[in-house]
Every structure is written in C-alpha cells, then in structure tokens.
Amino acid sequence: MAATGIVRVLVTRQIQEEALEYVRKQVPNVELQVHPDEHQSPARSELEAWLERGVDGLVCVIGDVIDEALLTHDTQGRLRVVSTMSVGYNHIDVESCRQRGIAVGHTPDVLTETTADLAVGLAIATARRFREALQAVEQPGGWKSSWSPTWMCGTDVHGATVGIIGLGRIGVAVARRLHHGFGCRILYHGTREKPVVAAEIGQARFCADLGELLAESDFVIPLCPLTQKTRNLINASSLRLMKKSAFLINVSRGEIVDQDAVCDALEAEALAGYGTDVTVPEPIPTDHRLLKTRGVTVLPHIGSATLQTRLAMARLCVENLVAGVKGDPLPHPVPLHAE
Ligand SMILES: O=CC(=O)O
C-alpha cells in the first residue's frame, strides 16, 4: 500500500460485478482498475507499466503470463498478491512470487463438478461423432435418409475402460460419473496409489506403469496439472502404446498433449479420436491442422463455463485478492508443491 493509503488493484478482464462489489466493500480505499474487455487482457507492455506505477493486487486469468520478467517491473516492491480466476496456475511463476513475498491464490473445488461434466460430455461427443453429425444435419444433402443402418456409427462410452492420468479433484469427479453412471472400469495413474479415493469412486485400479494404463484403456483422460514433467506427456511414443480404437480426451491443458503426434496418429488410424477443450495455441487458428483432422472435436476452453461456476470462481478469486492486499493468509492459496 502506498503512503496515501490507497490500495491499487488491477483486474485484467471484465469479471462479475458482484465480485467487484465485494472488493469495494471489503477494501473501501481501493482504486480498482478493471480492464474493460471480456476477451483480451492488457498488452504485456501495459501490464509492465501498471506494475511500475505500483499495484498492490493483481487479478488475472490463464492467458496472462505472470513470470519473473514481468515481476521485475514491480520496482516499488508493492505487489502483495496475484489472484488467478482459475484452478490451474501454470501461467504464474509461483516460485518467483514466493521469493518476492507475493501471495498467489487460485480457485479450486468450485469448478470440479462442472469441468467433470464437460469431460464426460466431450468423451460422448467425440466417440459418438457429434461434430460430423451436426455438420451432416446442417449441410444440404448431408443427412440422406431418416435412419441408415450403418451410417454415423460411433463407439460406446458405457462399459468402456477409462484410464485417468492424475486422480486429483477433477479426476475423481470424472471417474465417479463414468463408473456409477456409465458402468465404466476405471484405471488411474499418478505419482502414488490412492486407495481411499479409489474406494470412494467404487472401483479404480492403480497402474504404476503409465504404459499399462495406455494399453488397456478405451478412453485416456489426462487430468493432471501442466508441469515440466507433464508437458507433452501424451506424445508419439505414448500414442503408440494406445489401442487403435481408443479416444484421447483432454480438458486440462493443451501442452500435455503433442498435437502433431495426435494428428499423425489419427491420420494413420492408430487412434480413433481426440476430444479436447484445450489447444496450443488458444484460440486455435481456424486453418490449424488439428481442426482439419478426422476424429477431432475441439471446444474453446469452456470446462468451467457455467454461470454458477464462473460466479463461484470470481468470488473465490476476490476473497484471495482481499486477503492478500490486507496482508492476511489467502483462503485459497496455490499448494506449496504441484499436486
Ligand atoms: O482451465 C481453467 C482453469 O484452470 O480454471
């Protein structure tokens, strides 16, 4: 806080008014600068200038890269908190923030069920060929007769073997849905076995060896955070281990999957389909190879996008912000070590 007692907060996107109101109430001396755009954050140079002028709190979203180079522009050492309206925080250099005494908060839990709904929906959409089916309906002559015995046949989700990589909050929520709702057999891989969580799901078998999970699964769903270890986790060699009839479903981060390797595998009919809510880059150019490849269903990063969940995320985000600018412990800090 500056000597004037004014608390300066920069919000990089237009967020829910209710959340902004909370900030104004909790921090009466706040000078709140909200970037007036739902789709674009301030340019990097503007962010740098903001930090140089001095801000106490920063609310950001996943497109904003908060790295050491940016933080060096906080020449007054005034920034106390970075609060991201997302559960993922791979866009923030958490270690640099820590070294500078800047608290980092995120919005876990409130988006778990909504994102799990989307993951299951995307698995169904991909395996049941929604994209092609919708195109056929909309193209003149695309839907040729009321019902055709062999036309537009996809693959069943019910009863399938599903391999979840990373049985965290969202992994568990997806596994629960697919096991109880769809009778799927659940396999999971991660840094350690989680017998209690697996028992809560009802049934889930740990595969210490990722290769075993890849080889047995009809659907592979990575639900791990993006870290140096998980970048390109699904690459040409992991894809070679998967069944030709398998589907890959991604609602975590585009960087976990080598998109070119996925396109190669789909073109070679070594993979049945790729359903993804996340791409590299985002937004993906409309002429990108991924969008031209058979069996691909792409959504525009809408995993948590429901009115209820986005409001809940905005609330958590400003709770973190307010605690941070007041110098209190954050209610939802990012974990000390990547999960
Ligand atoms: O991708 C979205 C999030 O991390 O909340």
mmCIF file of C-alpha atoms and ligand atoms in Angstrom:
data_model
loop_
_atom_site.group_PDB
_atom_site.id
_atom_site.type_symbol
_atom_site.label_atom_id
_atom_site.label_comp_id
_atom_site.label_asym_id
_atom_site.label_seq_id
_atom_site.Cartn_x
_atom_site.Cartn_y
_atom_site.Cartn_z
ATOM 1 C CA MET A 1 0.000 0.000 0.000
ATOM 2 C CA ALA A 2 1.282 3.462 -0.859
ATOM 3 C CA ALA A 3 1.792 6.189 1.759
ATOM 4 C CA THR A 4 -1.543 7.725 0.628
ATOM 5 C CA GLY A 5 -3.368 4.663 1.964
ATOM 6 C CA ILE A 6 -4.856 3.920 -1.467
ATOM 7 C CA VAL A 7 -4.940 0.222 -2.368
ATOM 8 C CA ARG A 8 -4.460 -0.205 -6.098
ATOM 9 C CA VAL A 9 -5.855 -3.290 -7.756
ATOM 10 C CA LEU A 10 -5.648 -4.250 -11.403
ATOM 11 C CA VAL A 11 -8.138 -6.767 -12.802
ATOM 12 C CA THR A 12 -7.041 -7.920 -16.255
ATOM 13 C CA ARG A 13 -10.533 -8.867 -17.501
ATOM 14 C CA GLN A 14 -14.100 -7.827 -17.040
ATOM 15 C CA ILE A 15 -15.317 -10.103 -14.215
ATOM 16 C CA GLN A 16 -18.663 -10.482 -12.426
ATOM 17 C CA GLU A 17 -19.881 -7.178 -10.935
ATOM 18 C CA GLU A 18 -20.839 -8.926 -7.689
ATOM 19 C CA ALA A 19 -17.194 -9.851 -7.153
ATOM 20 C CA LEU A 20 -16.012 -6.293 -7.819
ATOM 21 C CA GLU A 21 -18.613 -5.004 -5.389
ATOM 22 C CA TYR A 22 -17.190 -7.323 -2.721
ATOM 23 C CA VAL A 23 -13.748 -5.811 -3.246
ATOM 24 C CA ARG A 24 -15.121 -2.269 -2.954
ATOM 25 C CA LYS A 25 -16.921 -3.157 0.283
ATOM 26 C CA GLN A 26 -14.041 -5.014 1.873
ATOM 27 C CA VAL A 27 -11.388 -2.520 0.829
ATOM 28 C CA PRO A 28 -13.048 0.933 0.970
ATOM 29 C CA ASN A 29 -9.839 2.713 -0.005
ATOM 30 C CA VAL A 30 -9.438 0.599 -3.154
ATOM 31 C CA GLU A 31 -8.629 2.100 -6.539
ATOM 32 C CA LEU A 32 -9.962 -0.618 -8.783
ATOM 33 C CA GLN A 33 -8.829 -0.698 -12.389
ATOM 34 C CA VAL A 34 -10.759 -3.259 -14.416
ATOM 35 C CA HIS A 35 -9.604 -3.836 -17.986
ATOM 36 C CA PRO A 36 -12.755 -3.192 -19.995
ATOM 37 C CA ASP A 37 -12.646 -6.294 -22.187
ATOM 38 C CA GLU A 38 -14.034 -9.771 -21.647
ATOM 39 C CA HIS A 39 -11.729 -11.414 -24.174
ATOM 40 C CA GLN A 40 -8.406 -9.548 -24.021
ATOM 41 C CA SER A 41 -6.146 -8.642 -21.123
ATOM 42 C CA PRO A 42 -3.986 -5.502 -21.234
ATOM 43 C CA ALA A 43 -0.945 -5.879 -23.501
ATOM 44 C CA ARG A 44 2.234 -7.030 -21.798
ATOM 45 C CA SER A 45 3.707 -3.521 -22.026
ATOM 46 C CA GLU A 46 0.625 -2.114 -20.291
ATOM 47 C CA LEU A 47 0.926 -4.691 -17.511
ATOM 48 C CA GLU A 48 4.579 -3.733 -17.094
ATOM 49 C CA ALA A 49 3.644 -0.059 -16.914
ATOM 50 C CA TRP A 50 0.966 -0.833 -14.319
ATOM 51 C CA LEU A 51 3.469 -2.657 -12.150
ATOM 52 C CA GLU A 52 5.948 0.201 -12.486
ATOM 53 C CA ARG A 53 3.303 2.710 -11.412
ATOM 54 C CA GLY A 54 2.568 0.370 -8.482
ATOM 55 C CA VAL A 55 -0.259 -2.065 -7.802
ATOM 56 C CA ASP A 56 -0.984 -3.890 -4.551
ATOM 57 C CA GLY A 57 -3.104 -6.667 -6.010
ATOM 58 C CA LEU A 58 -3.439 -8.272 -9.414
ATOM 59 C CA VAL A 59 -6.388 -10.360 -10.575
ATOM 60 C CA CYS A 60 -5.507 -12.374 -13.650
ATOM 61 C CA VAL A 61 -6.753 -15.195 -15.864
ATOM 62 C CA ILE A 62 -4.974 -18.089 -17.522
ATOM 63 C CA GLY A 63 -3.913 -16.165 -20.628
ATOM 64 C CA ASP A 64 -1.845 -13.752 -18.520
ATOM 65 C CA VAL A 65 1.760 -14.823 -18.153
ATOM 66 C CA ILE A 66 2.962 -13.697 -14.744
ATOM 67 C CA ASP A 67 6.653 -14.547 -14.900
ATOM 68 C CA GLU A 68 9.867 -13.288 -13.349
ATOM 69 C CA ALA A 69 10.445 -10.846 -16.239
ATOM 70 C CA LEU A 70 7.088 -9.208 -15.575
ATOM 71 C CA LEU A 71 7.602 -9.118 -11.817
ATOM 72 C CA THR A 72 10.866 -7.198 -12.231
ATOM 73 C CA HIS A 73 8.641 -4.260 -13.279
ATOM 74 C CA ASP A 74 7.283 -4.134 -9.727
ATOM 75 C CA THR A 75 10.153 -1.780 -8.991
ATOM 76 C CA GLN A 76 8.450 -0.386 -5.877
ATOM 77 C CA GLY A 77 8.050 -3.925 -4.451
ATOM 78 C CA ARG A 78 4.401 -3.055 -3.895
ATOM 79 C CA LEU A 79 2.632 -6.131 -5.287
ATOM 80 C CA ARG A 80 1.317 -8.328 -2.453
ATOM 81 C CA VAL A 81 -0.988 -10.775 -4.191
ATOM 82 C CA VAL A 82 -1.616 -12.383 -7.552
ATOM 83 C CA SER A 83 -5.070 -13.952 -7.660
ATOM 84 C CA THR A 84 -5.950 -16.026 -10.687
ATOM 85 C CA MET A 85 -9.529 -16.817 -11.647
ATOM 86 C CA SER A 86 -8.658 -20.415 -12.483
ATOM 87 C CA VAL A 87 -7.703 -23.598 -10.735
ATOM 88 C CA GLY A 88 -4.604 -24.018 -12.936
ATOM 89 C CA TYR A 89 -1.681 -21.736 -12.213
ATOM 90 C CA ASN A 90 0.931 -22.855 -14.727
ATOM 91 C CA HIS A 91 0.854 -19.306 -16.170
ATOM 92 C CA ILE A 92 2.275 -17.931 -12.913
ATOM 93 C CA ASP A 93 5.864 -18.287 -11.775
ATOM 94 C CA VAL A 94 4.861 -19.221 -8.239
ATOM 95 C CA GLU A 95 8.463 -19.571 -7.074
ATOM 96 C CA SER A 96 9.374 -16.043 -8.219
ATOM 97 C CA CYS A 97 6.287 -14.703 -6.471
ATOM 98 C CA ARG A 98 7.221 -16.527 -3.289
ATOM 99 C CA GLN A 99 10.752 -15.159 -3.361
ATOM 100 C CA ARG A 100 9.307 -11.659 -3.659
ATOM 101 C CA GLY A 101 6.784 -12.220 -0.862
ATOM 102 C CA ILE A 102 3.839 -12.102 -3.262
ATOM 103 C CA ALA A 103 0.992 -14.448 -2.282
ATOM 104 C CA VAL A 104 -0.605 -16.496 -5.076
ATOM 105 C CA GLY A 105 -4.221 -17.643 -4.952
ATOM 106 C CA HIS A 106 -6.400 -19.753 -7.244
ATOM 107 C CA THR A 107 -9.979 -21.093 -7.382
ATOM 108 C CA PRO A 108 -10.008 -24.843 -6.671
ATOM 109 C CA ASP A 109 -13.006 -27.100 -5.911
ATOM 110 C CA VAL A 110 -15.802 -24.842 -7.166
ATOM 111 C CA LEU A 111 -15.199 -25.850 -10.787
ATOM 112 C CA THR A 112 -14.574 -29.561 -10.228
ATOM 113 C CA GLU A 113 -18.055 -30.903 -10.961
ATOM 114 C CA THR A 114 -18.690 -28.537 -13.874
ATOM 115 C CA THR A 115 -15.413 -29.489 -15.540
ATOM 116 C CA ALA A 116 -16.106 -33.178 -14.933
ATOM 117 C CA ASP A 117 -19.500 -32.762 -16.637
ATOM 118 C CA LEU A 118 -17.755 -31.295 -19.659
ATOM 119 C CA ALA A 119 -15.138 -34.056 -19.757
ATOM 120 C CA VAL A 120 -17.829 -36.719 -19.876
ATOM 121 C CA GLY A 121 -19.798 -34.722 -22.447
ATOM 122 C CA LEU A 122 -16.720 -34.368 -24.599
ATOM 123 C CA ALA A 123 -15.973 -38.089 -24.370
ATOM 124 C CA ILE A 124 -19.506 -38.822 -25.584
ATOM 125 C CA ALA A 125 -19.385 -36.103 -28.267
ATOM 126 C CA THR A 126 -16.103 -37.448 -29.626
ATOM 127 C CA ALA A 127 -16.919 -41.140 -29.510
ATOM 128 C CA ARG A 128 -20.443 -40.584 -30.904
ATOM 129 C CA ARG A 129 -19.201 -38.236 -33.657
ATOM 130 C CA PHE A 130 -21.272 -35.180 -32.714
ATOM 131 C CA ARG A 131 -19.158 -32.852 -34.843
ATOM 132 C CA GLU A 132 -19.673 -34.842 -38.064
ATOM 133 C CA ALA A 133 -23.308 -35.489 -37.206
ATOM 134 C CA LEU A 134 -24.057 -31.788 -36.663
ATOM 135 C CA GLN A 135 -22.256 -30.913 -39.898
ATOM 136 C CA ALA A 136 -24.303 -33.526 -41.769
ATOM 137 C CA VAL A 137 -27.561 -32.042 -40.476
ATOM 138 C CA GLU A 138 -26.551 -28.525 -41.488
ATOM 139 C CA GLN A 139 -25.155 -29.373 -44.952
ATOM 140 C CA PRO A 140 -27.677 -29.718 -47.788
ATOM 141 C CA GLY A 141 -27.862 -33.433 -48.574
ATOM 142 C CA GLY A 142 -25.674 -34.332 -45.608
ATOM 143 C CA TRP A 143 -28.451 -36.241 -43.799
ATOM 144 C CA LYS A 144 -29.671 -38.509 -46.556
ATOM 145 C CA SER A 145 -32.414 -40.647 -45.048
ATOM 146 C CA SER A 146 -34.240 -40.772 -41.765
ATOM 147 C CA TRP A 147 -32.264 -43.722 -40.405
ATOM 148 C CA SER A 148 -29.481 -45.667 -42.051
ATOM 149 C CA PRO A 149 -28.255 -48.997 -40.658
ATOM 150 C CA THR A 150 -24.538 -48.377 -40.893
ATOM 151 C CA TRP A 151 -24.327 -44.570 -41.055
ATOM 152 C CA MET A 152 -22.628 -42.350 -38.439
ATOM 153 C CA CYS A 153 -21.827 -45.233 -36.107
ATOM 154 C CA GLY A 154 -19.600 -44.310 -33.207
ATOM 155 C CA THR A 155 -18.287 -46.102 -30.142
ATOM 156 C CA ASP A 156 -19.972 -46.792 -26.805
ATOM 157 C CA VAL A 157 -18.839 -44.935 -23.723
ATOM 158 C CA HIS A 158 -20.845 -47.108 -21.337
ATOM 159 C CA GLY A 159 -18.965 -50.163 -20.219
ATOM 160 C CA ALA A 160 -15.629 -48.847 -21.531
ATOM 161 C CA THR A 161 -12.295 -48.985 -19.751
ATOM 162 C CA VAL A 162 -11.269 -45.447 -18.866
ATOM 163 C CA GLY A 163 -7.687 -44.513 -17.967
ATOM 164 C CA ILE A 164 -7.378 -41.355 -15.889
ATOM 165 C CA ILE A 165 -3.944 -39.817 -15.565
ATOM 166 C CA GLY A 166 -3.902 -37.808 -12.338
ATOM 167 C CA LEU A 167 -6.606 -38.782 -9.859
ATOM 168 C CA GLY A 168 -6.994 -35.328 -8.307
ATOM 169 C CA ARG A 169 -10.234 -33.461 -7.678
ATOM 170 C CA ILE A 170 -11.426 -33.444 -11.288
ATOM 171 C CA GLY A 171 -10.080 -36.942 -11.957
ATOM 172 C CA VAL A 172 -12.162 -38.323 -9.097
ATOM 173 C CA ALA A 173 -15.271 -36.448 -10.261
ATOM 174 C CA VAL A 174 -14.881 -37.828 -13.809
ATOM 175 C CA ALA A 175 -14.212 -41.338 -12.509
ATOM 176 C CA ARG A 176 -17.292 -41.233 -10.268
ATOM 177 C CA ARG A 177 -19.514 -40.192 -13.152
ATOM 178 C CA LEU A 178 -18.158 -42.764 -15.550
ATOM 179 C CA HIS A 179 -18.136 -45.646 -13.087
ATOM 180 C CA HIS A 180 -21.528 -45.065 -11.455
ATOM 181 C CA GLY A 181 -23.358 -43.559 -14.419
ATOM 182 C CA PHE A 182 -21.849 -45.467 -17.297
ATOM 183 C CA GLY A 183 -20.564 -48.690 -15.744
ATOM 184 C CA CYS A 184 -17.021 -47.949 -16.887
ATOM 185 C CA ARG A 185 -13.986 -49.737 -15.489
ATOM 186 C CA ILE A 186 -11.582 -47.113 -14.114
ATOM 187 C CA LEU A 187 -7.799 -47.284 -14.246
ATOM 188 C CA TYR A 188 -5.648 -44.472 -12.922
ATOM 189 C CA HIS A 189 -2.031 -43.450 -12.967
ATOM 190 C CA GLY A 190 -0.284 -40.871 -10.841
ATOM 191 C CA THR A 191 2.624 -40.300 -8.527
ATOM 192 C CA ARG A 192 1.130 -42.624 -5.918
ATOM 193 C CA GLU A 193 -1.671 -45.085 -5.292
ATOM 194 C CA LYS A 194 -4.775 -43.546 -3.651
ATOM 195 C CA PRO A 195 -6.698 -46.471 -2.136
ATOM 196 C CA VAL A 196 -9.105 -44.321 -0.090
ATOM 197 C CA VAL A 197 -10.063 -42.165 -3.055
ATOM 198 C CA ALA A 198 -10.319 -45.223 -5.294
ATOM 199 C CA ALA A 199 -12.677 -46.843 -2.776
ATOM 200 C CA GLU A 200 -14.849 -43.705 -2.744
ATOM 201 C CA ILE A 201 -15.218 -43.958 -6.510
ATOM 202 C CA GLY A 202 -16.366 -47.523 -6.031
ATOM 203 C CA GLN A 203 -13.766 -49.132 -8.205
ATOM 204 C CA ALA A 204 -10.492 -47.807 -9.632
ATOM 205 C CA ARG A 205 -7.314 -49.775 -10.309
ATOM 206 C CA PHE A 206 -3.938 -48.100 -9.902
ATOM 207 C CA CYS A 207 -1.465 -48.549 -12.751
ATOM 208 C CA ALA A 208 2.003 -47.663 -11.507
ATOM 209 C CA ASP A 209 3.119 -48.046 -15.109
ATOM 210 C CA LEU A 210 1.580 -45.440 -17.429
ATOM 211 C CA GLY A 211 2.166 -47.786 -20.355
ATOM 212 C CA GLU A 212 -0.174 -50.366 -18.818
ATOM 213 C CA LEU A 213 -2.949 -47.778 -18.489
ATOM 214 C CA LEU A 214 -2.443 -46.577 -22.060
ATOM 215 C CA ALA A 215 -2.510 -50.111 -23.445
ATOM 216 C CA GLU A 216 -5.703 -51.157 -21.631
ATOM 217 C CA SER A 217 -7.864 -48.043 -21.910
ATOM 218 C CA ASP A 218 -10.629 -47.305 -24.411
ATOM 219 C CA PHE A 219 -10.613 -43.685 -23.255
ATOM 220 C CA VAL A 220 -7.489 -41.966 -21.942
ATOM 221 C CA ILE A 221 -8.170 -38.784 -19.969
ATOM 222 C CA PRO A 222 -5.168 -36.815 -18.660
ATOM 223 C CA LEU A 223 -6.349 -34.724 -15.709
ATOM 224 C CA CYS A 224 -3.019 -33.663 -14.292
ATOM 225 C CA PRO A 225 -1.700 -30.108 -13.926
ATOM 226 C CA LEU A 226 0.725 -28.823 -16.553
ATOM 227 C CA THR A 227 4.267 -29.032 -15.181
ATOM 228 C CA GLN A 228 7.674 -29.673 -16.716
ATOM 229 C CA LYS A 229 7.001 -33.396 -16.124
ATOM 230 C CA THR A 230 3.587 -33.479 -17.783
ATOM 231 C CA ARG A 231 4.359 -31.276 -20.812
ATOM 232 C CA ASN A 232 3.926 -33.499 -23.908
ATOM 233 C CA LEU A 233 3.128 -36.451 -21.661
ATOM 234 C CA ILE A 234 0.996 -37.811 -24.488
ATOM 235 C CA ASN A 235 3.466 -37.940 -27.350
ATOM 236 C CA ALA A 236 4.246 -40.171 -30.325
ATOM 237 C CA SER A 237 5.607 -42.978 -28.151
ATOM 238 C CA SER A 238 2.737 -42.925 -25.645
ATOM 239 C CA LEU A 239 0.240 -42.861 -28.508
ATOM 240 C CA ARG A 240 1.895 -45.972 -29.954
ATOM 241 C CA LEU A 241 1.012 -47.811 -26.734
ATOM 242 C CA MET A 242 -2.685 -46.956 -27.012
ATOM 243 C CA LYS A 243 -5.306 -49.078 -28.734
ATOM 244 C CA LYS A 244 -6.113 -48.066 -32.320
ATOM 245 C CA SER A 245 -9.755 -47.924 -31.230
ATOM 246 C CA ALA A 246 -9.062 -45.620 -28.254
ATOM 247 C CA PHE A 247 -10.067 -42.000 -27.704
ATOM 248 C CA LEU A 248 -7.996 -39.299 -26.041
ATOM 249 C CA ILE A 249 -9.959 -36.671 -24.106
ATOM 250 C CA ASN A 250 -8.260 -33.514 -22.834
ATOM 251 C CA VAL A 251 -9.818 -30.927 -20.528
ATOM 252 C CA SER A 252 -6.622 -29.986 -18.688
ATOM 253 C CA ARG A 253 -4.028 -28.118 -20.772
ATOM 254 C CA GLY A 254 -3.208 -28.328 -24.463
ATOM 255 C CA GLU A 255 0.515 -28.599 -23.714
ATOM 256 C CA ILE A 256 0.051 -32.005 -22.048
ATOM 257 C CA VAL A 257 -0.578 -33.449 -25.497
ATOM 258 C CA ASP A 258 1.704 -33.282 -28.528
ATOM 259 C CA GLN A 259 -0.967 -32.139 -31.003
ATOM 260 C CA ASP A 260 1.080 -33.003 -34.091
ATOM 261 C CA ALA A 261 1.669 -36.519 -32.819
ATOM 262 C CA VAL A 262 -2.085 -36.848 -32.221
ATOM 263 C CA CYS A 263 -2.837 -35.672 -35.782
ATOM 264 C CA ASP A 264 -0.254 -38.151 -37.148
ATOM 265 C CA ALA A 265 -1.829 -40.976 -35.131
ATOM 266 C CA LEU A 266 -5.346 -40.080 -36.264
ATOM 267 C CA GLU A 267 -4.272 -39.841 -39.894
ATOM 268 C CA ALA A 268 -2.571 -43.240 -39.630
ATOM 269 C CA GLU A 269 -5.749 -44.644 -37.990
ATOM 270 C CA ALA A 270 -3.679 -45.520 -34.941
ATOM 271 C CA LEU A 271 -6.079 -43.552 -32.710
ATOM 272 C CA ALA A 272 -9.871 -43.314 -33.036
ATOM 273 C CA GLY A 273 -10.445 -39.752 -31.871
ATOM 274 C CA TYR A 274 -9.276 -36.721 -29.919
ATOM 275 C CA GLY A 275 -11.724 -34.608 -27.980
ATOM 276 C CA THR A 276 -10.196 -31.521 -26.461
ATOM 277 C CA ASP A 277 -11.278 -28.383 -24.653
ATOM 278 C CA VAL A 278 -7.724 -27.024 -24.679
ATOM 279 C CA THR A 279 -5.293 -26.350 -27.511
ATOM 280 C CA VAL A 280 -1.919 -24.861 -28.351
ATOM 281 C CA PRO A 281 -2.273 -22.015 -29.088
ATOM 282 C CA GLU A 282 -5.535 -20.690 -27.716
ATOM 283 C CA PRO A 283 -7.519 -19.586 -29.601
ATOM 284 C CA ILE A 284 -6.525 -22.124 -32.238
ATOM 285 C CA PRO A 285 -6.318 -20.626 -35.772
ATOM 286 C CA THR A 286 -9.254 -21.761 -37.878
ATOM 287 C CA ASP A 287 -6.887 -23.193 -40.509
ATOM 288 C CA HIS A 288 -4.925 -25.255 -37.947
ATOM 289 C CA ARG A 289 -4.142 -28.871 -38.819
ATOM 290 C CA LEU A 290 -5.973 -30.085 -35.706
ATOM 291 C CA LEU A 291 -9.283 -28.753 -36.978
ATOM 292 C CA LYS A 292 -8.786 -30.467 -40.331
ATOM 293 C CA THR A 293 -8.025 -33.890 -38.910
ATOM 294 C CA ARG A 294 -10.626 -36.658 -38.895
ATOM 295 C CA GLY A 295 -11.944 -37.624 -35.461
ATOM 296 C CA VAL A 296 -11.105 -34.354 -33.703
ATOM 297 C CA THR A 297 -13.634 -32.422 -31.607
ATOM 298 C CA VAL A 298 -12.407 -29.091 -30.262
ATOM 299 C CA LEU A 299 -14.138 -26.898 -27.698
ATOM 300 C CA PRO A 300 -12.917 -23.363 -26.836
ATOM 301 C CA HIS A 301 -11.678 -23.920 -23.250
ATOM 302 C CA ILE A 302 -15.121 -23.878 -21.625
ATOM 303 C CA GLY A 303 -14.617 -26.571 -18.963
ATOM 304 C CA SER A 304 -15.752 -24.345 -16.089
ATOM 305 C CA ALA A 305 -18.024 -22.110 -18.147
ATOM 306 C CA THR A 306 -21.401 -22.161 -16.422
ATOM 307 C CA LEU A 307 -22.979 -19.081 -14.886
ATOM 308 C CA GLN A 308 -22.968 -20.667 -11.430
ATOM 309 C CA THR A 309 -19.376 -21.888 -11.529
ATOM 310 C CA ARG A 310 -17.874 -18.746 -13.027
ATOM 311 C CA LEU A 311 -19.572 -16.695 -10.314
ATOM 312 C CA ALA A 312 -18.229 -19.055 -7.645
ATOM 313 C CA MET A 313 -14.742 -18.743 -9.167
ATOM 314 C CA ALA A 314 -14.961 -14.950 -9.220
ATOM 315 C CA ARG A 315 -15.964 -14.980 -5.540
ATOM 316 C CA LEU A 316 -13.009 -17.158 -4.528
ATOM 317 C CA CYS A 317 -10.722 -15.058 -6.642
ATOM 318 C CA VAL A 318 -11.668 -11.800 -4.916
ATOM 319 C CA GLU A 319 -11.571 -13.444 -1.484
ATOM 320 C CA ASN A 320 -7.947 -14.260 -2.227
ATOM 321 C CA LEU A 321 -7.322 -10.757 -3.523
ATOM 322 C CA VAL A 322 -8.813 -9.016 -0.499
ATOM 323 C CA ALA A 323 -6.935 -11.226 1.974
ATOM 324 C CA GLY A 324 -3.718 -10.629 0.039
ATOM 325 C CA VAL A 325 -3.942 -6.838 -0.093
ATOM 326 C CA LYS A 326 -4.757 -6.807 3.634
ATOM 327 C CA GLY A 327 -1.696 -8.948 4.327
ATOM 328 C CA ASP A 328 -3.823 -11.865 5.621
ATOM 329 C CA PRO A 329 -3.264 -15.523 4.685
ATOM 330 C CA LEU A 330 -5.113 -16.374 1.471
ATOM 331 C CA PRO A 331 -8.165 -18.619 1.896
ATOM 332 C CA HIS A 332 -7.288 -20.486 -1.318
ATOM 333 C CA PRO A 333 -3.519 -20.326 -1.844
ATOM 334 C CA VAL A 334 -1.854 -22.392 -4.546
ATOM 335 C CA PRO A 335 -0.324 -25.511 -2.980
ATOM 336 C CA LEU A 336 3.314 -25.368 -1.946
ATOM 337 C CA HIS A 337 4.208 -28.188 -4.289
ATOM 338 C CA ALA A 338 2.500 -29.031 -7.573
ATOM 339 C CA GLU A 339 -0.149 -31.717 -6.931
HETATM 340 O O1 LIG B 1 -8.534 -24.059 -17.231
HETATM 341 C C1 LIG B 1 -9.128 -23.500 -16.387
HETATM 342 C C2 LIG B 1 -8.700 -23.421 -15.024
HETATM 343 O O2 LIG B 1 -7.542 -23.756 -14.726
HETATM 344 O O3 LIG B 1 -9.512 -22.992 -14.191
#
